[in-house]
Short mmCIF file of N, CA and C in Angstrom, two decimals:
data_model
loop_
_atom_site.label_atom_id
_atom_site.label_comp_id
_atom_site.label_asym_id
_atom_site.label_seq_id
_atom_site.Cartn_x
_atom_site.Cartn_y
_atom_site.Cartn_z
N MET A 6 45.03 181.25 -3.01
CA MET A 6 44.30 182.32 -3.24
C MET A 6 42.54 182.39 -3.62
N TYR A 7 42.81 180.75 -3.90
CA TYR A 7 40.98 180.65 -4.01
C TYR A 7 40.30 180.30 -3.11
N LYS A 8 40.62 180.88 -2.33
CA LYS A 8 39.88 181.02 -0.12
C LYS A 8 40.06 181.91 -0.24
N ASP A 9 40.23 183.07 -0.88
CA ASP A 9 40.01 184.02 -0.22
C ASP A 9 38.71 185.09 -1.08
N LEU A 10 38.59 184.13 -2.59
CA LEU A 10 37.62 184.39 -3.42
C LEU A 10 36.60 184.00 -2.86
N ARG A 11 36.33 182.98 -1.72
CA ARG A 11 34.88 182.36 -1.38
C ARG A 11 34.18 183.31 -0.77
N PHE A 12 34.96 184.58 0.07
CA PHE A 12 34.16 185.19 0.94
C PHE A 12 34.81 186.52 0.20
N LEU A 13 34.92 186.74 -0.88
CA LEU A 13 34.90 188.32 -1.54
C LEU A 13 33.94 188.15 -2.84
N ILE A 14 33.26 186.91 -3.46
CA ILE A 14 32.24 186.84 -3.70
C ILE A 14 30.19 187.05 -3.54
N PRO A 15 30.72 186.25 -2.02
CA PRO A 15 28.92 186.36 -1.71
C PRO A 15 29.09 188.14 -1.37
N GLY A 16 30.42 188.45 -0.09
CA GLY A 16 30.31 189.86 -0.09
C GLY A 16 30.25 190.80 -1.35
N PHE A 17 30.48 190.02 -2.26
CA PHE A 17 30.21 191.51 -3.38
C PHE A 17 28.79 191.55 -4.07
N ILE A 18 28.12 189.93 -4.15
CA ILE A 18 26.53 189.56 -4.17
C ILE A 18 25.79 190.41 -3.27
N LEU A 19 26.05 190.24 -1.58
CA LEU A 19 25.68 191.25 -1.37
C LEU A 19 25.02 193.03 -1.10
N LEU A 20 26.34 192.94 -1.84
CA LEU A 20 27.09 195.13 -2.02
C LEU A 20 25.49 195.30 -2.78
N ALA A 21 25.40 193.88 -4.33
CA ALA A 21 25.20 194.27 -4.92
C ALA A 21 23.24 194.14 -5.34
N VAL A 22 23.53 193.54 -4.30
CA VAL A 22 22.24 193.54 -4.18
C VAL A 22 21.10 193.57 -2.92
N SER A 23 22.04 194.72 -2.05
CA SER A 23 21.20 195.82 -0.96
C SER A 23 21.41 197.26 -1.85
N GLY A 24 22.40 197.40 -2.89
CA GLY A 24 22.17 198.23 -3.68
C GLY A 24 21.38 198.45 -4.64
N CYS A 25 20.88 197.26 -4.64
CA CYS A 25 19.82 196.91 -6.00
C CYS A 25 18.34 197.35 -5.21
N ALA A 26 18.26 197.06 -4.14
CA ALA A 26 17.25 197.13 -2.83
C ALA A 26 16.99 198.88 -2.97
N GLU A 27 17.54 199.14 -2.54
CA GLU A 27 18.11 200.53 -2.26
C GLU A 27 17.51 201.62 -3.39
N PHE A 28 17.97 200.94 -4.68
CA PHE A 28 17.97 202.13 -5.90
C PHE A 28 16.50 202.04 -6.32
N SER A 29 15.58 200.49 -6.37
CA SER A 29 14.06 200.27 -5.70
C SER A 29 13.75 200.90 -4.91
N LYS A 30 14.29 201.27 -3.98
CA LYS A 30 13.55 201.59 -3.03
C LYS A 30 12.73 203.58 -2.90
N SER A 31 13.92 204.11 -4.09
CA SER A 31 14.33 205.55 -4.41
C SER A 31 14.06 205.94 -5.64
N ASP A 32 13.66 204.76 -6.39
CA ASP A 32 12.47 204.46 -7.65
C ASP A 32 10.84 205.04 -6.98
N SER A 33 10.61 204.00 -6.09
CA SER A 33 9.57 204.56 -5.91
C SER A 33 8.86 205.48 -5.02
N SER A 34 9.91 206.29 -4.18
CA SER A 34 9.61 207.41 -3.93
C SER A 34 9.06 208.19 -4.95
N LYS A 35 9.56 208.03 -6.69
CA LYS A 35 9.45 209.15 -6.89
C LYS A 35 8.77 208.32 -7.61
N SER A 36 7.76 208.30 -7.72
CA SER A 36 6.57 207.40 -8.63
C SER A 36 5.80 209.04 -9.15
N VAL A 37 4.97 208.83 -9.27
CA VAL A 37 3.66 209.58 -10.27
C VAL A 37 2.81 209.31 -9.04
N LYS A 38 2.49 208.42 -8.84
CA LYS A 38 1.57 208.80 -7.63
C LYS A 38 1.41 209.25 -6.15
N ASP A 39 2.75 208.45 -5.76
CA ASP A 39 3.45 209.45 -4.59
C ASP A 39 3.63 211.27 -4.94
N THR A 40 3.58 211.18 -5.83
CA THR A 40 3.54 213.19 -5.29
C THR A 40 2.40 214.14 -6.04
N GLY A 41 1.18 212.79 -5.93
CA GLY A 41 -0.06 213.24 -5.60
C GLY A 41 -0.71 213.87 -6.70
N MET A 42 0.43 213.84 -8.08
CA MET A 42 0.21 214.38 -9.23
C MET A 42 -0.50 213.86 -10.82
N SER A 43 -1.20 212.58 -10.40
CA SER A 43 -1.04 211.46 -11.14
C SER A 43 -2.47 211.34 -11.68
N LEU A 44 -2.61 211.15 -12.55
CA LEU A 44 -4.24 211.32 -13.20
C LEU A 44 -4.79 209.44 -13.08
N GLY A 45 -4.16 209.26 -12.64
CA GLY A 45 -4.21 207.53 -11.88
C GLY A 45 -4.36 206.56 -13.48
N THR A 46 -5.77 206.06 -13.69
CA THR A 46 -5.69 205.37 -14.47
C THR A 46 -6.80 206.10 -15.85
N LEU A 47 -6.67 206.34 -16.98
CA LEU A 47 -7.42 206.73 -18.62
C LEU A 47 -8.25 206.00 -18.93
N GLY A 48 -9.29 206.03 -19.43
CA GLY A 48 -9.96 205.07 -20.62
C GLY A 48 -9.44 205.40 -22.00
N ALA A 49 -9.57 204.89 -23.08
CA ALA A 49 -9.21 204.62 -24.19
C ALA A 49 -10.25 206.13 -24.86
N VAL A 50 -11.33 206.80 -24.02
CA VAL A 50 -12.66 208.31 -24.48
C VAL A 50 -12.00 208.28 -23.76
N GLU A 51 -11.44 209.88 -23.15
CA GLU A 51 -12.13 210.66 -22.23
C GLU A 51 -12.86 211.89 -22.18
N TYR A 52 -14.01 213.05 -21.09
CA TYR A 52 -13.51 214.59 -21.44
C TYR A 52 -12.24 214.76 -21.61
N VAL A 53 -12.28 216.30 -22.30
CA VAL A 53 -11.40 217.03 -21.90
C VAL A 53 -11.77 217.63 -22.29
N HIS A 54 -12.10 219.06 -20.87
CA HIS A 54 -11.68 220.87 -20.93
C HIS A 54 -10.35 221.38 -22.15
N VAL A 55 -10.92 221.95 -22.88
CA VAL A 55 -9.47 222.86 -23.67
C VAL A 55 -10.50 224.44 -22.95
N TYR A 56 -9.33 224.66 -22.75
CA TYR A 56 -9.89 226.67 -22.34
C TYR A 56 -10.14 227.07 -23.36
N PRO A 57 -10.74 228.11 -24.01
CA PRO A 57 -11.83 228.93 -23.28
C PRO A 57 -13.28 228.02 -22.91
N PHE A 58 -12.96 226.36 -23.13
CA PHE A 58 -14.52 226.30 -24.07
C PHE A 58 -15.33 225.63 -22.18
N GLU A 59 -16.54 226.01 -21.65
CA GLU A 59 -16.81 225.82 -20.91
C GLU A 59 -17.32 223.83 -20.57
N LYS A 60 -17.20 223.60 -21.67
CA LYS A 60 -17.75 222.29 -21.91
C LYS A 60 -16.93 221.53 -22.76
N PRO A 61 -16.78 220.16 -22.25
CA PRO A 61 -15.53 219.26 -21.99
C PRO A 61 -16.29 218.68 -23.88
N PHE A 62 -14.78 217.99 -24.28
CA PHE A 62 -14.68 217.17 -25.96
C PHE A 62 -14.14 215.95 -25.68
N GLU A 63 -15.03 215.47 -26.76
CA GLU A 63 -14.33 213.96 -26.16
C GLU A 63 -13.05 213.39 -26.77
N ALA A 64 -12.31 212.97 -26.47
CA ALA A 64 -11.14 213.00 -27.02
C ALA A 64 -10.76 211.95 -27.23
N ARG A 65 -10.01 211.20 -27.55
CA ARG A 65 -9.44 209.10 -27.76
C ARG A 65 -7.75 209.32 -27.25
N ILE A 66 -7.79 208.48 -26.05
CA ILE A 66 -6.72 208.40 -25.66
C ILE A 66 -6.02 207.66 -26.49
N ASP A 67 -4.07 207.92 -26.96
CA ASP A 67 -3.46 207.13 -27.90
C ASP A 67 -1.97 206.93 -27.11
N THR A 68 -2.20 205.81 -26.66
CA THR A 68 -0.39 205.62 -26.37
C THR A 68 0.74 205.54 -27.58
N GLY A 69 -0.23 205.09 -28.31
CA GLY A 69 0.58 205.04 -29.69
C GLY A 69 1.49 206.82 -30.49
N ALA A 70 0.43 207.92 -30.38
CA ALA A 70 1.00 209.08 -31.03
C ALA A 70 1.84 209.53 -30.50
N LYS A 71 2.92 210.16 -31.01
CA LYS A 71 4.23 210.81 -29.48
C LYS A 71 3.20 212.35 -29.05
N SER A 72 2.38 212.95 -30.05
CA SER A 72 2.34 214.63 -30.10
C SER A 72 0.53 214.11 -29.56
N SER A 73 -0.32 215.23 -28.89
CA SER A 73 -1.23 215.53 -29.40
C SER A 73 -1.87 216.39 -30.09
N SER A 74 -2.99 216.30 -30.59
CA SER A 74 -3.90 217.14 -31.83
C SER A 74 -5.02 217.30 -31.38
N ILE A 75 -5.14 218.51 -31.41
CA ILE A 75 -7.01 219.41 -31.42
C ILE A 75 -7.69 219.44 -33.13
N ASP A 76 -8.40 219.38 -33.38
CA ASP A 76 -10.00 219.56 -34.94
C ASP A 76 -9.41 221.78 -34.79
N ALA A 77 -8.48 221.64 -36.40
CA ALA A 77 -8.34 223.25 -36.38
C ALA A 77 -8.96 223.29 -37.57
N PHE A 78 -9.72 224.81 -37.73
CA PHE A 78 -9.84 225.03 -38.88
C PHE A 78 -9.83 227.20 -38.89
N ASP A 79 -9.40 226.56 -40.35
CA ASP A 79 -9.82 228.58 -40.61
C ASP A 79 -8.01 228.74 -40.05
N ILE A 80 -6.65 228.40 -39.74
CA ILE A 80 -5.58 228.64 -39.32
C ILE A 80 -5.10 228.79 -40.23
N LYS A 81 -3.96 230.71 -40.38
CA LYS A 81 -3.35 230.28 -40.40
C LYS A 81 -2.35 231.34 -39.89
N PRO A 82 -1.09 231.20 -40.54
CA PRO A 82 -0.43 231.50 -39.77
C PRO A 82 0.18 233.47 -40.26
N PHE A 83 1.02 234.61 -39.09
CA PHE A 83 0.73 235.24 -38.74
C PHE A 83 2.38 236.46 -38.02
N GLU A 84 2.36 237.06 -37.82
CA GLU A 84 3.77 237.89 -37.74
C GLU A 84 3.02 238.82 -36.25
N ARG A 85 3.78 238.49 -35.13
CA ARG A 85 3.66 240.12 -34.54
C ARG A 85 4.43 240.20 -33.36
N ASP A 86 5.06 241.87 -33.89
CA ASP A 86 5.75 241.62 -32.82
C ASP A 86 7.51 241.31 -33.56
N GLY A 87 7.33 240.43 -34.92
CA GLY A 87 8.96 239.79 -35.20
C GLY A 87 8.42 238.34 -35.06
N ASP A 88 7.67 237.87 -34.13
CA ASP A 88 7.32 236.97 -33.74
C ASP A 88 6.63 236.41 -34.42
N ARG A 89 6.55 235.00 -35.06
CA ARG A 89 5.61 233.57 -35.45
C ARG A 89 4.31 233.21 -34.50
N TRP A 90 3.16 233.75 -35.17
CA TRP A 90 2.02 233.77 -34.52
C TRP A 90 1.05 232.96 -35.39
N VAL A 91 0.25 231.95 -34.68
CA VAL A 91 -1.43 231.51 -35.42
C VAL A 91 -2.52 231.72 -34.98
N THR A 92 -3.68 231.71 -36.49
CA THR A 92 -4.94 231.63 -35.47
C THR A 92 -5.19 231.12 -36.06
N PHE A 93 -6.43 230.18 -35.38
CA PHE A 93 -7.02 229.21 -35.89
C PHE A 93 -8.77 229.22 -35.46
N LYS A 94 -9.61 228.53 -35.36
CA LYS A 94 -11.33 228.23 -34.78
C LYS A 94 -11.05 226.75 -34.59
N VAL A 95 -11.52 226.85 -32.95
CA VAL A 95 -11.66 224.93 -32.78
C VAL A 95 -14.13 225.79 -32.66
N LYS A 96 -14.49 224.73 -33.14
CA LYS A 96 -15.47 224.08 -32.59
C LYS A 96 -16.41 222.71 -32.02
N ASN A 97 -16.46 223.13 -30.77
CA ASN A 97 -17.32 221.59 -30.11
C ASN A 97 -18.27 221.90 -30.68
N ASP A 98 -17.54 219.88 -31.33
CA ASP A 98 -18.69 219.32 -31.67
C ASP A 98 -19.98 218.99 -31.14
N LEU A 99 -19.84 218.90 -30.04
CA LEU A 99 -20.95 218.32 -28.75
C LEU A 99 -21.91 219.35 -28.27
N THR A 100 -20.83 220.99 -28.07
CA THR A 100 -22.40 221.88 -28.15
C THR A 100 -22.95 222.88 -29.82
N GLY A 101 -21.99 222.30 -30.24
CA GLY A 101 -21.68 223.52 -31.71
C GLY A 101 -20.50 224.84 -31.08
N THR A 102 -20.11 225.12 -29.93
CA THR A 102 -20.04 226.57 -30.18
C THR A 102 -18.95 226.38 -30.66
N VAL A 103 -18.00 228.02 -31.14
CA VAL A 103 -16.56 228.19 -31.56
C VAL A 103 -15.46 229.78 -31.11
N ARG A 104 -14.25 228.59 -30.86
CA ARG A 104 -13.85 230.13 -30.06
C ARG A 104 -12.70 230.00 -30.87
N SER A 105 -12.10 231.09 -31.18
CA SER A 105 -10.67 231.87 -31.66
C SER A 105 -9.86 232.19 -31.03
N TYR A 106 -8.24 231.77 -31.68
CA TYR A 106 -7.14 231.65 -31.13
C TYR A 106 -6.76 232.35 -31.82
N GLU A 107 -5.62 232.56 -31.53
CA GLU A 107 -3.93 233.91 -31.60
C GLU A 107 -3.54 233.42 -30.19
N LEU A 108 -2.04 232.05 -30.45
CA LEU A 108 -1.46 231.83 -30.52
C LEU A 108 -0.28 231.36 -30.68
N PRO A 109 1.16 231.01 -29.79
CA PRO A 109 2.64 231.69 -31.04
C PRO A 109 2.23 230.77 -31.59
N LEU A 110 3.46 230.19 -31.72
CA LEU A 110 3.56 229.05 -33.10
C LEU A 110 4.94 228.42 -32.40
N VAL A 111 4.34 227.75 -32.23
CA VAL A 111 5.82 226.86 -31.03
C VAL A 111 6.75 226.17 -32.13
N LYS A 112 6.30 225.66 -33.14
CA LYS A 112 7.04 225.11 -34.57
C LYS A 112 5.82 224.53 -36.06
N ARG A 113 6.88 224.21 -36.99
CA ARG A 113 5.96 223.40 -37.84
C ARG A 113 6.54 221.87 -37.71
N VAL A 114 5.41 221.02 -38.30
CA VAL A 114 5.86 219.93 -38.01
C VAL A 114 5.18 219.01 -39.58
N ILE A 115 6.39 218.35 -39.71
CA ILE A 115 6.03 217.36 -40.95
C ILE A 115 5.63 216.41 -40.49
N ILE A 116 3.77 215.94 -40.65
CA ILE A 116 3.51 214.24 -40.25
C ILE A 116 3.80 213.69 -40.42
N LYS A 117 4.09 212.19 -40.49
CA LYS A 117 4.38 211.29 -40.97
C LYS A 117 2.81 209.89 -40.42
N SER A 118 2.93 209.48 -42.00
CA SER A 118 1.56 208.36 -42.20
C SER A 118 1.93 207.72 -43.66
N LYS A 119 1.51 206.02 -42.61
CA LYS A 119 0.67 206.22 -44.12
C LYS A 119 0.50 206.27 -45.28
N GLU A 120 -0.10 207.11 -45.47
CA GLU A 120 -0.24 208.90 -46.45
C GLU A 120 1.17 209.29 -47.15
N THR A 121 1.66 209.75 -46.26
CA THR A 121 2.87 210.15 -46.85
C THR A 121 3.94 209.95 -47.19
N LYS A 122 4.06 208.94 -46.33
CA LYS A 122 5.23 208.04 -46.55
C LYS A 122 5.23 207.49 -47.83
N LEU A 123 4.35 207.45 -49.05
CA LEU A 123 4.53 207.06 -50.18
C LEU A 123 5.02 208.10 -51.39
N PHE A 124 5.21 209.33 -50.70
CA PHE A 124 5.62 210.64 -50.89
C PHE A 124 7.12 211.21 -50.82
N LYS A 125 7.60 211.50 -51.63
CA LYS A 125 10.07 211.69 -50.39
C LYS A 125 9.06 213.64 -51.20
N SER A 126 8.69 213.86 -51.69
CA SER A 126 7.97 215.34 -51.90
C SER A 126 7.61 216.01 -50.45
N ASP A 127 8.09 216.88 -49.70
CA ASP A 127 7.78 217.77 -48.90
C ASP A 127 6.71 217.82 -49.32
N LYS A 128 6.46 218.58 -50.08
CA LYS A 128 5.44 219.28 -50.70
C LYS A 128 4.10 218.80 -50.42
N LEU A 129 3.69 217.15 -51.29
CA LEU A 129 2.72 215.77 -50.88
C LEU A 129 2.82 215.99 -49.27
N ARG A 130 3.56 216.20 -48.39
CA ARG A 130 3.57 215.76 -47.08
C ARG A 130 2.55 216.14 -45.96
N GLU A 131 2.25 216.56 -45.10
CA GLU A 131 1.06 217.22 -44.38
C GLU A 131 1.83 218.07 -43.81
N HIS A 132 2.33 219.33 -43.73
CA HIS A 132 2.98 220.17 -42.57
C HIS A 132 1.89 220.72 -41.98
N ARG A 133 1.87 220.40 -40.46
CA ARG A 133 1.12 221.43 -39.27
C ARG A 133 2.17 222.29 -38.59
N TYR A 134 1.07 223.43 -37.60
CA TYR A 134 1.41 224.61 -36.62
C TYR A 134 1.25 223.51 -35.41
N VAL A 135 1.97 223.93 -34.72
CA VAL A 135 1.71 223.39 -32.94
C VAL A 135 1.96 224.67 -32.50
N VAL A 136 1.32 224.94 -31.04
CA VAL A 136 0.66 225.83 -30.26
C VAL A 136 0.24 225.04 -29.16
N LYS A 137 0.88 225.78 -28.49
CA LYS A 137 0.66 225.69 -26.82
C LYS A 137 -0.42 225.61 -25.38
N MET A 138 -1.17 224.80 -25.57
CA MET A 138 -3.03 225.02 -25.43
C MET A 138 -3.07 224.35 -23.98
N ARG A 139 -3.74 225.09 -22.90
CA ARG A 139 -4.52 224.67 -21.47
C ARG A 139 -5.19 223.63 -22.13
N ILE A 140 -5.49 222.86 -21.61
CA ILE A 140 -6.35 221.59 -21.19
C ILE A 140 -6.01 221.15 -19.75
N ARG A 141 -7.65 219.99 -19.23
CA ARG A 141 -8.36 219.84 -18.11
C ARG A 141 -8.29 218.01 -18.06
N ILE A 142 -8.15 217.35 -17.85
CA ILE A 142 -8.20 215.75 -17.85
C ILE A 142 -8.60 215.28 -16.73
N GLY A 143 -9.55 214.95 -16.08
CA GLY A 143 -10.39 214.71 -14.60
C GLY A 143 -9.74 216.80 -13.64
N LYS A 144 -8.88 216.27 -12.88
CA LYS A 144 -8.96 217.12 -11.72
C LYS A 144 -7.34 218.24 -11.90
N LEU A 145 -7.08 217.50 -13.34
CA LEU A 145 -5.16 218.35 -13.71
C LEU A 145 -5.32 219.14 -14.72
N ASP A 146 -4.55 220.82 -14.82
CA ASP A 146 -4.30 221.25 -15.96
C ASP A 146 -3.04 220.49 -16.10
N PHE A 147 -3.17 220.72 -17.81
CA PHE A 147 -1.96 220.59 -18.46
C PHE A 147 -1.70 221.77 -19.37
N VAL A 148 -0.32 222.85 -19.86
CA VAL A 148 -0.11 223.31 -20.68
C VAL A 148 0.86 222.17 -21.55
N ARG A 149 0.47 222.20 -23.16
CA ARG A 149 1.25 220.62 -23.95
C ARG A 149 0.74 221.57 -25.74
N ASN A 150 1.95 221.02 -26.11
CA ASN A 150 2.11 220.93 -27.61
C ASN A 150 1.00 220.59 -28.68
N PHE A 151 0.05 220.90 -29.29
CA PHE A 151 -0.69 220.38 -29.54
C PHE A 151 -0.48 220.22 -30.93
N THR A 152 -0.70 219.46 -32.35
CA THR A 152 -0.44 219.96 -33.78
C THR A 152 -2.42 220.61 -34.28
N LEU A 153 -1.76 221.69 -34.89
CA LEU A 153 -3.16 221.66 -35.78
C LEU A 153 -3.92 221.17 -36.96
N ALA A 154 -4.85 219.94 -36.57
CA ALA A 154 -5.75 219.58 -38.60
C ALA A 154 -6.97 219.78 -38.38
N ASN A 155 -7.46 218.82 -39.64
CA ASN A 155 -7.87 219.06 -39.83
C ASN A 155 -8.61 217.29 -39.14
N ARG A 156 -8.99 217.57 -38.14
CA ARG A 156 -9.81 215.64 -37.94
C ARG A 156 -11.14 215.63 -37.85
N THR A 157 -11.72 216.18 -39.20
CA THR A 157 -12.84 215.86 -39.80
C THR A 157 -13.55 214.33 -40.10
N ARG A 158 -11.88 214.20 -40.68
CA ARG A 158 -12.15 212.68 -40.75
C ARG A 158 -12.14 211.11 -39.74
N PHE A 159 -12.03 211.68 -37.91
CA PHE A 159 -12.23 211.14 -37.05
C PHE A 159 -13.29 211.23 -36.33
N ASP A 160 -12.97 210.19 -35.67
CA ASP A 160 -14.29 210.21 -34.33
C ASP A 160 -14.30 210.67 -33.20
N TYR A 161 -12.67 211.38 -32.98
CA TYR A 161 -12.74 212.29 -31.91
C TYR A 161 -12.11 213.50 -32.34
N GLN A 162 -12.51 214.26 -31.72
CA GLN A 162 -11.52 216.82 -32.49
C GLN A 162 -10.81 216.07 -31.51
N VAL A 163 -10.26 216.03 -30.00
CA VAL A 163 -9.23 215.94 -29.82
C VAL A 163 -8.34 214.46 -29.70
N LEU A 164 -6.68 214.24 -29.49
CA LEU A 164 -6.35 213.25 -30.13
C LEU A 164 -4.54 213.79 -28.52
N VAL A 165 -5.54 213.06 -27.54
CA VAL A 165 -4.25 212.77 -26.11
C VAL A 165 -2.91 212.41 -26.62
N GLY A 166 -1.92 212.38 -26.82
CA GLY A 166 -0.66 211.37 -26.72
C GLY A 166 0.51 211.62 -25.49
N ARG A 167 1.45 211.02 -25.91
CA ARG A 167 1.95 211.03 -24.59
C ARG A 167 2.94 211.78 -24.27
N ASN A 168 2.85 212.95 -24.91
CA ASN A 168 3.64 214.13 -24.69
C ASN A 168 2.48 214.60 -23.48
N ILE A 169 1.63 214.36 -23.73
CA ILE A 169 0.39 213.95 -22.05
C ILE A 169 0.59 213.30 -21.09
N ILE A 170 0.22 212.14 -21.31
CA ILE A 170 0.28 210.53 -20.81
C ILE A 170 1.72 210.48 -20.19
N LEU A 171 3.04 210.25 -20.44
CA LEU A 171 3.91 210.25 -20.33
C LEU A 171 4.08 210.47 -19.03
N GLY A 172 4.76 209.67 -17.92
CA GLY A 172 4.58 209.62 -16.48
C GLY A 172 3.24 210.63 -15.34
N ASN A 173 1.94 210.88 -16.40
CA ASN A 173 0.14 211.01 -15.53
C ASN A 173 -0.39 209.66 -15.62
N ALA A 174 -0.03 209.31 -16.81
CA ALA A 174 -1.53 208.11 -16.34
C ALA A 174 -1.42 206.65 -17.15
N VAL A 175 -1.57 206.05 -17.17
CA VAL A 175 -1.22 204.15 -17.67
C VAL A 175 -2.85 204.05 -18.15
N VAL A 176 -3.34 203.70 -18.94
CA VAL A 176 -4.34 204.18 -20.16
C VAL A 176 -5.20 201.99 -19.89
N ASP A 177 -6.91 202.71 -19.91
CA ASP A 177 -6.72 201.04 -19.92
C ASP A 177 -8.61 201.01 -21.04
N VAL A 178 -7.26 200.61 -22.47
CA VAL A 178 -7.79 200.88 -23.59
C VAL A 178 -9.84 199.54 -23.80
N SER A 179 -9.55 199.19 -22.89
CA SER A 179 -11.08 198.19 -22.26
C SER A 179 -12.38 199.41 -21.64
N LYS A 180 -11.98 201.02 -20.78
CA LYS A 180 -12.52 201.67 -20.06
C LYS A 180 -12.63 202.73 -21.57
N LYS A 181 -14.22 203.06 -20.94
CA LYS A 181 -14.04 204.67 -21.13
C LYS A 181 -14.48 205.51 -20.29
N HIS A 182 -14.22 206.37 -20.20
CA HIS A 182 -14.61 208.31 -19.39
C HIS A 182 -14.40 207.35 -18.01
N LEU A 183 -13.27 206.99 -17.02
CA LEU A 183 -12.39 206.90 -16.29
C LEU A 183 -11.86 207.96 -15.35
N GLN A 184 -12.10 209.88 -16.06
CA GLN A 184 -12.14 210.62 -14.94
C GLN A 184 -13.15 211.55 -14.23
N PRO A 185 -13.18 212.24 -13.74
CA PRO A 185 -13.70 213.06 -13.19
C PRO A 185 -14.45 213.64 -14.34
N THR A 186 -15.53 214.47 -15.01
CA THR A 186 -15.71 216.01 -15.99
C THR A 186 -15.56 217.19 -14.79
N LYS A 187 -15.99 217.49 -13.76
CA LYS A 187 -15.48 218.48 -13.33
C LYS A 187 -14.13 218.30 -12.49
#
């Protein structure tokens, strides 16, 4: 019986190794780079075009943030044909241009932060509206969810989170402005 196992064990090992090699090969064929739709490498800060603005915003690229966010003001929810919408304004601090938006509301979220974790009441936590916005980084356009927030206390008006980065780019935090602006 043990003599038979001497032949079976190497056979199983060979089968397992060849199966792993094939799996590895098929994984690489589905990589983002092979599709031609990759951003490649992003720096810690990139220029991001937010439609319909003509000039880009400087954006913080944050792999620790699950979702993306944009500095917005005059945020007001309303109903249109029975659906929930939100109106808001965005100002590009680099140019001073202000644009008004009216977009369907995707959802409303409670933001967890160091400050809000101290409070157990939802009334004291920060509630934000989420809308789909069209942006361009480098040569690729994205339509992704953005939370509308007062980001005046931050250095950058736009935060690009994992909902854009994941599967599209790697981030080199030691660099800035690696993507073309046009």
